[in-house]
């Protein structure tokens, strides 16, 4: 299995994330169908799954992301890419990853934004780090 599994909700952000890993010298590929994970998982360092779920209902997005997260196998790192302006279903999609991987380890999350941050309706975002075990 790839060392890193990235789950994105749109093709642009998914590919951009894969490209960042590729710039660091890792082999990365983006798939838009979870059934293709097995085809590439052992050929790359970073596997990016685009669920295309940004404009779906929260329940449908949850199901798609949970299915993608369930393909993680023994990936050392599972990343849920969230839009920089928080569009889409970040809450239900993060819940899906946490639920799918609950048996592995307590989930940890760290939000980050490009510099300068993209505006949100509440103004510029600030960095945040949360975990059930506490980030230090």
Coordinates of N, CA, C and O in Angstrom, one line a residue:
X1 N 0.8 -1.2 0.0 CA 0.0 0.0 0.0 C 0.9 1.2 0.0 O 2.0 1.2 0.5
X2 N 0.4 2.3 -0.6 CA 1.1 3.6 -0.6 C 1.3 4.0 0.9 O 0.6 3.6 1.8
X3 N 2.4 4.8 1.1 CA 2.7 5.3 2.4 C 1.7 6.3 2.9 O 1.4 6.5 4.1
X4 N 1.1 7.1 1.9 CA 0.2 8.2 2.2 C -1.1 8.0 1.4 O -1.0 7.8 0.2
X5 N -2.2 8.1 2.0 CA -3.5 8.1 1.3 C -4.1 9.5 1.6 O -4.3 9.9 2.7
X6 N -4.4 10.2 0.5 CA -5.0 11.6 0.5 C -6.4 11.4 0.0 O -6.6 10.8 -1.1
X7 N -7.4 12.0 0.7 CA -8.8 12.0 0.2 C -9.2 13.4 0.0 O -9.1 14.2 0.9
X8 N -9.6 13.8 -1.2 CA -10.0 15.1 -1.6 C -11.4 15.1 -2.1 O -11.9 14.1 -2.6
X9 N -12.1 16.3 -2.1 CA -13.5 16.3 -2.5 C -13.6 17.0 -3.9 O -14.7 17.1 -4.4
X10 N -12.5 17.4 -4.5 CA -12.6 17.9 -5.9 C -11.3 17.6 -6.6 O -10.2 17.5 -5.9
X11 N -11.3 17.5 -7.9 CA -10.2 17.1 -8.7 C -9.0 18.1 -8.6 O -7.9 17.8 -8.5
X12 N -9.3 19.4 -8.6 CA -8.3 20.5 -8.5 C -7.5 20.3 -7.3 O -6.2 20.3 -7.3
X13 N -8.1 20.3 -6.1 CA -7.4 20.2 -4.9 C -6.7 18.9 -4.7 O -5.6 18.8 -4.1
X14 N -7.4 17.8 -5.1 CA -6.8 16.5 -5.0 C -5.5 16.5 -5.8 O -4.4 16.1 -5.3
X15 N -5.5 16.9 -7.0 CA -4.3 16.9 -7.9 C -3.2 17.9 -7.3 O -2.0 17.6 -7.3
X16 N -3.6 19.0 -6.8 CA -2.7 20.0 -6.2 C -1.9 19.3 -5.0 O -0.7 19.5 -4.9
X17 N -2.7 18.6 -4.2 CA -2.0 17.9 -3.1 C -1.1 16.9 -3.5 O 0.0 16.8 -3.0
X18 N -1.5 16.1 -4.5 CA -0.6 15.1 -5.0 C 0.7 15.7 -5.6 O 1.8 15.2 -5.5
X19 N 0.5 16.8 -6.3 CA 1.7 17.5 -6.9 C 2.7 18.0 -5.8 O 3.9 17.9 -6.1
X20 N 2.2 18.4 -4.7 CA 3.1 18.8 -3.6 C 3.9 17.6 -3.1 O 5.1 17.8 -2.9
X21 N 3.3 16.5 -3.0 CA 4.1 15.3 -2.6 C 5.1 14.9 -3.7 O 6.3 14.6 -3.5
X22 N 4.7 15.0 -5.0 CA 5.6 14.7 -6.1 C 6.8 15.6 -6.2 O 7.9 15.2 -6.5
X23 N 6.6 16.9 -5.8 CA 7.7 17.9 -5.8 C 8.7 17.5 -4.8 O 9.9 17.9 -4.9
X24 N 8.3 16.7 -3.8 CA 9.3 16.2 -2.8 C 9.9 14.9 -3.2 O 10.6 14.3 -2.4
X25 N 9.6 14.5 -4.4 CA 10.3 13.3 -4.9 C 9.5 12.0 -4.7 O 10.0 10.9 -5.0
X26 N 8.3 12.1 -4.2 CA 7.4 10.9 -4.0 C 6.6 10.6 -5.2 O 6.2 11.5 -5.9
X27 N 6.4 9.4 -5.5 CA 5.5 9.0 -6.7 C 4.1 9.1 -6.2 O 3.7 8.5 -5.2
X28 N 3.3 9.9 -6.9 CA 1.9 10.2 -6.6 C 1.0 10.0 -7.8 O 1.4 10.3 -8.9
X29 N -0.2 9.5 -7.5 CA -1.2 9.4 -8.5 C -2.6 9.7 -7.9 O -2.8 9.4 -6.8
X30 N -3.5 10.3 -8.8 CA -4.8 10.6 -8.3 C -5.8 9.6 -9.1 O -5.7 9.5 -10.3
X31 N -6.7 9.1 -8.3 CA -7.8 8.2 -8.9 C -9.1 8.9 -8.5 O -9.2 9.5 -7.5
X32 N -10.1 8.7 -9.4 CA -11.4 9.3 -9.1 C -12.5 8.2 -8.8 O -13.6 8.5 -8.7
X33 N -12.0 7.0 -8.6 CA -12.9 5.9 -8.4 C -12.2 5.0 -7.3 O -11.1 4.4 -7.6
X34 N -12.8 4.8 -6.2 CA -12.1 3.9 -5.2 C -11.8 2.5 -5.6 O -10.9 1.9 -5.1
X35 N -12.5 2.0 -6.7 CA -12.2 0.7 -7.2 C -10.9 0.6 -7.9 O -10.3 -0.4 -8.1
X36 N -10.3 1.8 -8.2 CA -9.0 1.8 -8.8 C -7.8 1.9 -7.8 O -6.7 1.8 -8.2
X37 N -8.2 2.0 -6.5 CA -7.1 2.0 -5.5 C -6.2 0.8 -5.6 O -5.0 0.9 -5.5
X38 N -6.8 -0.4 -5.6 CA -6.0 -1.6 -5.7 C -5.0 -1.6 -6.8 O -3.9 -2.2 -6.7
X39 N -5.4 -1.0 -7.9 CA -4.6 -1.0 -9.1 C -3.3 -0.2 -8.9 O -2.3 -0.6 -9.5
X40 N -3.3 0.8 -8.2 CA -2.2 1.7 -8.0 C -1.5 1.7 -6.6 O -0.4 2.2 -6.5
X41 N -2.2 1.2 -5.6 CA -1.7 1.3 -4.2 C -0.3 0.8 -4.0 O 0.4 1.4 -3.2
X42 N 0.1 -0.2 -4.7 CA 1.4 -0.8 -4.5 C 2.5 -0.2 -5.5 O 3.6 -0.7 -5.5
X43 N 2.1 0.7 -6.3 CA 3.0 1.3 -7.3 C 3.4 2.7 -7.0 O 4.3 3.2 -7.7
X44 N 2.8 3.3 -6.0 CA 3.1 4.7 -5.7 C 3.4 4.9 -4.2 O 3.1 4.0 -3.4
X45 N 4.0 6.0 -3.9 CA 4.2 6.4 -2.5 C 3.0 7.1 -1.9 O 2.6 7.0 -0.7
X46 N 2.3 7.9 -2.8 CA 1.1 8.7 -2.3 C 0.0 8.4 -3.3 O 0.1 8.6 -4.5
X47 N -1.1 7.9 -2.7 CA -2.3 7.7 -3.5 C -3.4 8.7 -3.1 O -3.7 8.9 -1.9
X48 N -3.8 9.5 -4.1 CA -4.8 10.5 -3.9 C -6.2 10.0 -4.4 O -6.2 9.6 -5.6
X49 N -7.2 10.0 -3.6 CA -8.5 9.6 -4.0 C -9.4 10.8 -4.1 O -9.6 11.5 -3.0
X50 N -9.9 11.2 -5.3 CA -10.8 12.3 -5.4 C -12.2 11.7 -5.4 O -12.6 11.0 -6.3
X51 N -13.0 12.1 -4.4 CA -14.4 11.6 -4.2 C -15.4 12.5 -5.0 O -16.5 12.1 -5.2
X52 N -15.0 13.7 -5.4 CA -15.8 14.6 -6.2 C -17.1 14.9 -5.4 O -18.2 15.1 -5.9
X53 N -17.0 14.9 -4.1 CA -18.1 15.1 -3.2 C -18.4 16.5 -2.6 O -19.3 16.7 -1.8
X54 N -17.7 17.5 -3.2 CA -17.9 18.8 -2.6 C -19.3 19.3 -2.6 O -19.8 20.0 -1.7
X55 N -20.1 19.0 -3.7 CA -21.4 19.6 -3.8 C -22.5 18.6 -3.5 O -23.7 18.8 -3.8
X56 N -22.1 17.5 -2.9 CA -23.1 16.5 -2.5 C -23.7 16.8 -1.1 O -23.2 17.6 -0.4
X57 N -24.8 16.1 -0.8 CA -25.3 16.2 0.6 C -24.3 15.7 1.6 O -23.5 14.8 1.2
X58 N -24.4 16.1 2.8 CA -23.5 15.6 3.8 C -23.5 14.1 4.0 O -22.5 13.5 4.1
X59 N -24.7 13.5 3.9 CA -24.8 12.0 4.1 C -24.1 11.3 2.9 O -23.4 10.3 3.1
X60 N -24.3 11.8 1.7 CA -23.7 11.1 0.5 C -22.2 11.3 0.5 O -21.4 10.4 0.2
X61 N -21.7 12.5 0.9 CA -20.3 12.8 1.0 C -19.6 11.9 2.1 O -18.5 11.4 1.9
X62 N -20.3 11.8 3.2 CA -19.8 10.9 4.3 C -19.6 9.5 3.8 O -18.5 8.9 4.0
X63 N -20.6 9.0 3.1 CA -20.5 7.6 2.5 C -19.3 7.5 1.6 O -18.5 6.5 1.6
X64 N -19.1 8.4 0.7 CA -18.0 8.4 -0.3 C -16.7 8.4 0.4 O -15.7 7.7 0.0
X65 N -16.5 9.3 1.3 CA -15.2 9.5 2.0 C -14.9 8.3 2.9 O -13.8 7.8 3.0
X66 N -16.0 7.8 3.5 CA -15.7 6.6 4.4 C -15.3 5.4 3.5 O -14.4 4.7 3.9
X67 N -15.9 5.3 2.3 CA -15.4 4.2 1.4 C -14.0 4.4 1.0 O -13.2 3.4 0.9
X68 N -13.6 5.6 0.7 CA -12.3 5.9 0.3 C -11.3 5.7 1.5 O -10.2 5.0 1.3
X69 N -11.7 6.1 2.7 CA -10.8 5.9 3.8 C -10.6 4.4 4.2 O -9.6 4.0 4.7
X70 N -11.7 3.6 3.9 CA -11.6 2.2 4.1 C -10.5 1.5 3.3 O -10.1 0.4 3.6
X71 N -10.1 2.1 2.2 CA -9.1 1.6 1.4 C -7.7 1.8 1.9 O -6.7 1.4 1.2
X72 N -7.5 2.5 3.0 CA -6.2 2.9 3.5 C -5.2 1.8 3.7 O -4.0 2.0 3.6
X73 N -5.7 0.6 4.0 CA -4.8 -0.5 4.2 C -3.8 -0.2 5.3 O -4.1 0.3 6.4
X74 N -2.5 -0.4 5.0 CA -1.5 0.0 6.0 C -0.7 1.3 5.7 O 0.4 1.5 6.1
X75 N -1.4 2.2 5.0 CA -0.9 3.5 4.8 C -0.5 4.1 6.1 O -1.3 4.1 7.1
X76 N 0.7 4.7 6.2 CA 1.2 5.3 7.5 C 0.5 6.6 7.8 O 0.4 7.0 8.9
X77 N 0.0 7.3 6.8 CA -0.6 8.6 6.9 C -1.8 8.7 6.1 O -1.8 8.4 4.9
X78 N -3.0 9.1 6.7 CA -4.2 9.3 5.9 C -4.5 10.8 6.1 O -4.6 11.3 7.2
X79 N -4.7 11.5 4.9 CA -4.9 12.9 4.9 C -6.3 13.2 4.3 O -6.6 12.7 3.2
X80 N -7.1 14.0 5.0 CA -8.3 14.4 4.4 C -8.1 15.9 4.0 O -8.0 16.7 4.8
X81 N -8.0 16.1 2.7 CA -7.9 17.4 2.2 C -9.2 18.2 2.3 O -10.2 17.7 1.8
X82 N -9.1 19.4 2.8 CA -10.3 20.2 3.0 C -10.1 21.5 2.2 O -9.0 22.1 2.2
X83 N -11.1 22.0 1.5 CA -11.0 23.2 0.8 C -10.5 24.4 1.7 O -11.0 24.5 2.8
X84 N -9.7 25.3 1.1 CA -9.1 26.4 1.9 C -10.2 27.4 2.4 O -10.0 28.1 3.3
X85 N -11.3 27.4 1.7 CA -12.4 28.3 2.1 C -13.5 27.5 2.8 O -14.6 28.1 3.0
X86 N -13.2 26.3 3.1 CA -14.2 25.4 3.9 C -15.4 25.1 3.1 O -16.5 24.8 3.7
X87 N -15.4 25.1 1.8 CA -16.5 24.7 1.0 C -16.7 23.2 1.1 O -15.8 22.5 1.4
X88 N -17.9 22.8 0.7 CA -18.2 21.4 0.7 C -18.7 20.9 2.1 O -19.5 21.6 2.7
X89 N -18.3 19.7 2.5 CA -18.8 19.0 3.7 C -17.7 18.6 4.6 O -17.5 17.5 4.9
X90 N -16.9 19.6 5.1 CA -15.7 19.2 5.9 C -16.1 18.5 7.1 O -15.4 17.5 7.5
X91 N -17.1 18.8 7.8 CA -17.5 18.1 9.0 C -17.9 16.7 8.8 O -17.3 15.8 9.5
X92 N -18.8 16.4 7.9 CA -19.2 15.0 7.7 C -18.1 14.2 7.1 O -17.9 13.0 7.4
X93 N -17.2 14.8 6.3 CA -16.1 14.1 5.6 C -15.0 13.8 6.6 O -14.4 12.7 6.6
X94 N -14.7 14.7 7.6 CA -13.8 14.4 8.6 C -14.3 13.3 9.6 O -13.6 12.5 10.0
X95 N -15.6 13.4 9.8 CA -16.2 12.3 10.7 C -16.1 11.0 10.0 O -15.8 9.9 10.6
X96 N -16.2 10.9 8.6 CA -16.1 9.7 7.9 C -14.7 9.1 8.0 O -14.6 7.9 8.2
X97 N -13.7 9.9 7.9 CA -12.3 9.4 8.0 C -12.1 8.9 9.5 O -11.5 7.8 9.7
X98 N -12.5 9.7 10.4 CA -12.3 9.3 11.8 C -13.0 8.0 12.1 O -12.5 7.1 12.8
X99 N -14.3 7.8 11.6 CA -15.0 6.6 11.9 C -14.4 5.4 11.2 O -14.3 4.3 11.7
X100 N -13.9 5.6 9.9 CA -13.3 4.5 9.2 C -12.0 4.0 9.8 O -11.7 2.8 9.7
X101 N -11.3 4.9 10.4 CA -10.0 4.6 10.9 C -9.9 4.5 12.4 O -8.8 4.4 13.0
X102 N -11.1 4.4 13.1 CA -11.1 4.5 14.5 C -10.3 3.3 15.2 O -9.8 3.5 16.2
X103 N -10.3 2.2 14.6 CA -9.6 1.0 15.1 C -8.1 1.2 15.1 O -7.4 0.5 15.8
X104 N -7.6 2.0 14.2 CA -6.1 2.2 14.0 C -5.5 3.0 15.1 O -4.5 2.5 15.6
X105 N -6.0 4.1 15.3 CA -5.4 5.0 16.3 C -6.3 6.2 16.5 O -7.1 6.5 15.5
X106 N -6.2 7.0 17.6 CA -7.1 8.2 17.7 C -6.7 9.1 16.6 O -5.5 9.3 16.3
X107 N -7.7 9.7 15.9 CA -7.4 10.7 14.9 C -6.8 12.0 15.4 O -7.1 12.4 16.5
X108 N -6.0 12.6 14.6 CA -5.4 13.9 14.9 C -5.6 14.8 13.7 O -5.5 14.3 12.6
X109 N -5.9 16.0 13.9 CA -6.1 16.9 12.8 C -5.3 18.2 12.9 O -5.2 18.7 14.1
X110 N -4.8 18.7 11.9 CA -4.2 20.0 11.9 C -4.6 20.8 10.7 O -4.3 20.3 9.6
X111 N -5.2 21.9 10.9 CA -5.6 22.7 9.8 C -4.5 23.6 9.4 O -3.8 24.2 10.2
X112 N -4.4 23.8 8.1 CA -3.3 24.8 7.6 C -3.9 25.4 6.3 O -4.7 24.9 5.6
X113 N -3.4 26.6 6.1 CA -3.8 27.4 4.9 C -2.6 27.9 4.2 O -1.6 28.1 4.8
X114 N -2.7 28.1 2.9 CA -1.6 28.7 2.1 C -1.4 30.1 2.6 O -2.3 30.7 3.2
X115 N -0.3 30.7 2.3 CA 0.0 32.1 2.7 C -0.1 33.0 1.5 O 0.5 32.7 0.5
X116 N -0.9 34.0 1.5 CA -1.8 34.4 2.6 C -3.0 33.6 2.5 O -3.4 33.0 1.5
X117 N -3.7 33.5 3.7 CA -4.9 32.6 3.7 C -6.0 33.1 2.8 O -6.2 34.3 2.6
X118 N -6.8 32.1 2.3 CA -7.9 32.4 1.5 C -9.0 33.0 2.4 O -9.1 32.5 3.6
X119 N -9.8 34.0 2.0 CA -10.8 34.5 2.9 C -11.9 33.5 3.1 O -12.2 32.7 2.3
X120 N -12.5 33.6 4.3 CA -13.7 32.8 4.6 C -14.8 33.8 5.0 O -14.5 35.0 5.3
X121 N -16.0 33.4 5.1 CA -17.1 34.3 5.5 C -16.8 35.0 6.8 O -17.2 36.1 7.1
X122 N -16.1 34.3 7.7 CA -15.8 34.9 9.1 C -14.5 35.6 9.1 O -14.0 36.0 10.2
X123 N -13.9 35.9 8.0 CA -12.6 36.5 7.9 C -11.5 35.5 7.7 O -11.7 34.3 7.5
X124 N -10.2 35.9 7.9 CA -9.1 35.0 7.6 C -9.1 33.9 8.7 O -9.3 34.1 9.8
X125 N -8.8 32.6 8.2 CA -8.7 31.5 9.2 C -7.5 31.6 10.0 O -6.5 32.2 9.6
X126 N -7.5 30.9 11.1 CA -6.3 30.8 11.9 C -6.0 29.3 12.1 O -6.8 28.5 11.9
X127 N -4.7 29.0 12.2 CA -4.3 27.6 12.3 C -4.9 27.0 13.6 O -5.0 27.7 14.6
X128 N -5.2 25.8 13.5 CA -5.8 25.0 14.6 C -5.3 23.6 14.6 O -5.1 23.0 13.6
X129 N -5.2 23.0 15.8 CA -4.8 21.7 15.9 C -5.6 21.0 16.9 O -5.7 21.5 18.0
X130 N -6.3 19.9 16.5 CA -7.1 19.2 17.5 C -6.9 17.7 17.4 O -6.4 17.2 16.4
X131 N -7.1 17.0 18.5 CA -7.0 15.6 18.6 C -7.7 15.1 19.8 O -7.7 15.8 20.8
X132 N -8.1 13.9 19.8 CA -8.7 13.3 21.0 C -7.7 13.0 22.0 O -8.0 12.9 23.2
X133 N -6.4 13.0 21.6 CA -5.3 12.8 22.6 C -4.6 14.1 22.9 O -3.7 14.1 23.7
X134 N -4.9 15.1 22.2 CA -4.3 16.4 22.4 C -3.0 16.6 21.6 O -2.2 15.7 21.6
X135 N -3.0 17.7 20.9 CA -1.7 18.0 20.1 C -0.8 18.8 21.0 O -1.2 19.6 21.8
X136 N 0.5 18.5 20.9 CA 1.5 19.2 21.6 C 2.6 19.7 20.7 O 2.9 19.1 19.8

